[in-house]
């Protein structure tokens, strides 16, 4: 069984979630591993296609493979928000354990077609696939309009039947990036989706969505939560008082580790090892 699918099905049975942590350099990747090993919990180590401006794809492959090689806990190397088949194929061919195809802004039929193409290729290489239905927007100021498009429960059922994806990212009110205010999550939509399909559900835009909101999402069926903004925001908190490069790096690692340690608690991930 594909690693990601296995991990998320374990999380589903335990009614918990696994954090999916985006790395943009070796420091962030190694920091995530240190916490995962301290907690003896699995880690989903994610690299987003959009982050190639910070880290070259080939460098990301080397970092991801190295982290997996030294890990004493399960580490799933994941391509986050793959935007085109060529990049996803490259990830599959270079050792990623799972890939995400994000065709959420395309029509339903186009999303199904491209996702199905990715599934057929990736499954042939024993790589799991995540897709998105609905659309998780970016940079929302609450009380104003957003570009979120909520996932329709009935469409979710048809989508997973047609594509055979291993995980489905759903849109229920969170957003990528920084918030102004706290998101208003539609738990009703989440519950309806969870009742319609058995496929593990994923939440994007987890950063700063509120611990209570995130815990409720996990309780109501989310098995994977993507975190990025909180890591990079907290990494540089209170660093202006030092000009020592090595002290800066150590404080950044400590700040990143605190965030992941916190989210393991929020997501009840400890349940997966019991």
Tab-separated table of N, CA and C in Angstrom, residues 82-85 88 101-119 131-134 155 158-159 162-163 165:
chain	number	residue	atom	x	y	z
A	82	UNK	N	1.105	20.397	-6.996
A	82	UNK	CA	1.624	20.211	-8.338
A	82	UNK	C	0.673	20.856	-9.339
A	83	UNK	N	1.220	21.664	-10.219
A	83	UNK	CA	0.373	22.473	-11.105
A	83	UNK	C	0.250	21.904	-12.512
A	84	UNK	N	1.136	20.984	-12.883
A	84	UNK	CA	1.110	20.445	-14.244
A	84	UNK	C	1.632	19.017	-14.238
A	85	UNK	N	1.257	18.270	-15.243
A	85	UNK	CA	1.614	16.854	-15.298
A	85	UNK	C	3.121	16.653	-15.369
A	88	UNK	N	4.704	16.919	-11.925
A	88	UNK	CA	4.283	15.774	-11.117
A	88	UNK	C	5.006	14.504	-11.568
A	101	UNK	N	-2.008	16.833	-7.257
A	101	UNK	CA	-2.371	17.557	-8.460
A	101	UNK	C	-3.449	18.562	-8.066
A	102	UNK	N	-3.151	19.827	-8.259
A	102	UNK	CA	-4.118	20.870	-7.931
A	102	UNK	C	-4.704	21.439	-9.215
A	103	UNK	N	-5.832	20.862	-9.608
A	103	UNK	CA	-6.568	21.359	-10.774
A	103	UNK	C	-7.903	21.943	-10.320
A	104	UNK	N	-7.894	22.480	-9.089
A	104	UNK	CA	-9.142	22.910	-8.457
A	104	UNK	C	-9.793	24.113	-9.121
A	105	UNK	N	-9.031	24.895	-9.869
A	105	UNK	CA	-9.622	26.051	-10.548
A	105	UNK	C	-10.115	25.718	-11.955
A	106	UNK	N	-9.914	24.468	-12.370
A	106	UNK	CA	-10.447	24.029	-13.647
A	106	UNK	C	-11.889	23.571	-13.462
A	107	UNK	N	-12.569	23.303	-14.549
A	107	UNK	CA	-13.934	22.786	-14.450
A	107	UNK	C	-13.893	21.400	-13.805
A	108	UNK	N	-15.031	20.937	-13.339
A	108	UNK	CA	-15.100	19.620	-12.716
A	108	UNK	C	-14.584	18.544	-13.664
A	109	UNK	N	-15.047	18.562	-14.904
A	109	UNK	CA	-14.637	17.539	-15.869
A	109	UNK	C	-13.144	17.605	-16.174
A	110	UNK	N	-12.605	18.824	-16.294
A	110	UNK	CA	-11.168	18.970	-16.555
A	110	UNK	C	-10.353	18.501	-15.358
A	111	UNK	N	-10.834	18.802	-14.158
A	111	UNK	CA	-10.167	18.352	-12.934
A	111	UNK	C	-10.131	16.829	-12.896
A	112	UNK	N	-11.253	16.207	-13.180
A	112	UNK	CA	-11.321	14.736	-13.200
A	112	UNK	C	-10.339	14.176	-14.228
A	113	UNK	N	-10.332	14.743	-15.414
A	113	UNK	CA	-9.488	14.223	-16.496
A	113	UNK	C	-8.002	14.291	-16.141
A	114	UNK	N	-7.547	15.454	-15.650
A	114	UNK	CA	-6.130	15.612	-15.322
A	114	UNK	C	-5.764	14.778	-14.099
A	115	UNK	N	-6.646	14.752	-13.113
A	115	UNK	CA	-6.374	13.960	-11.910
A	115	UNK	C	-6.279	12.483	-12.247
A	116	UNK	N	-7.171	12.016	-13.096
A	116	UNK	CA	-7.155	10.610	-13.502
A	116	UNK	C	-5.848	10.263	-14.224
A	117	UNK	N	-5.375	11.186	-15.043
A	117	UNK	CA	-4.110	10.970	-15.756
A	117	UNK	C	-2.954	10.843	-14.763
A	118	UNK	N	-2.946	11.701	-13.757
A	118	UNK	CA	-1.904	11.652	-12.728
A	118	UNK	C	-1.985	10.347	-11.940
A	119	UNK	N	-3.197	9.950	-11.562
A	119	UNK	CA	-3.392	8.718	-10.789
A	119	UNK	C	-2.871	7.512	-11.562
A	131	UNK	N	-5.667	15.068	-4.529
A	131	UNK	CA	-6.246	16.057	-5.433
A	131	UNK	C	-7.069	17.039	-4.615
A	132	UNK	N	-7.501	18.108	-5.259
A	132	UNK	CA	-8.322	19.108	-4.569
A	132	UNK	C	-9.604	19.337	-5.353
A	133	UNK	N	-10.700	19.399	-4.617
A	133	UNK	CA	-12.000	19.688	-5.216
A	133	UNK	C	-12.609	20.830	-4.437
A	134	UNK	N	-13.182	21.818	-5.159
A	134	UNK	CA	-13.461	23.094	-4.529
A	134	UNK	C	-12.171	23.873	-4.669
A	155	UNK	N	-20.490	16.122	-5.347
A	155	UNK	CA	-19.431	16.121	-6.351
A	155	UNK	C	-18.200	15.377	-5.834
A	158	UNK	N	-18.612	11.670	-6.487
A	158	UNK	CA	-18.417	11.347	-7.901
A	158	UNK	C	-16.950	11.468	-8.277
A	159	UNK	N	-16.298	12.504	-7.761
A	159	UNK	CA	-14.905	12.780	-8.094
A	159	UNK	C	-13.996	11.624	-7.679
A	162	UNK	N	-14.489	8.532	-9.849
A	162	UNK	CA	-13.953	8.650	-11.206
A	162	UNK	C	-12.429	8.669	-11.247
A	163	UNK	N	-11.807	9.219	-10.196
A	163	UNK	CA	-10.356	9.409	-10.231
A	163	UNK	C	-9.566	8.372	-9.436
A	165	UNK	N	-8.466	8.731	-6.399
A	165	UNK	CA	-7.412	9.391	-5.639
A	165	UNK	C	-7.297	8.770	-4.250
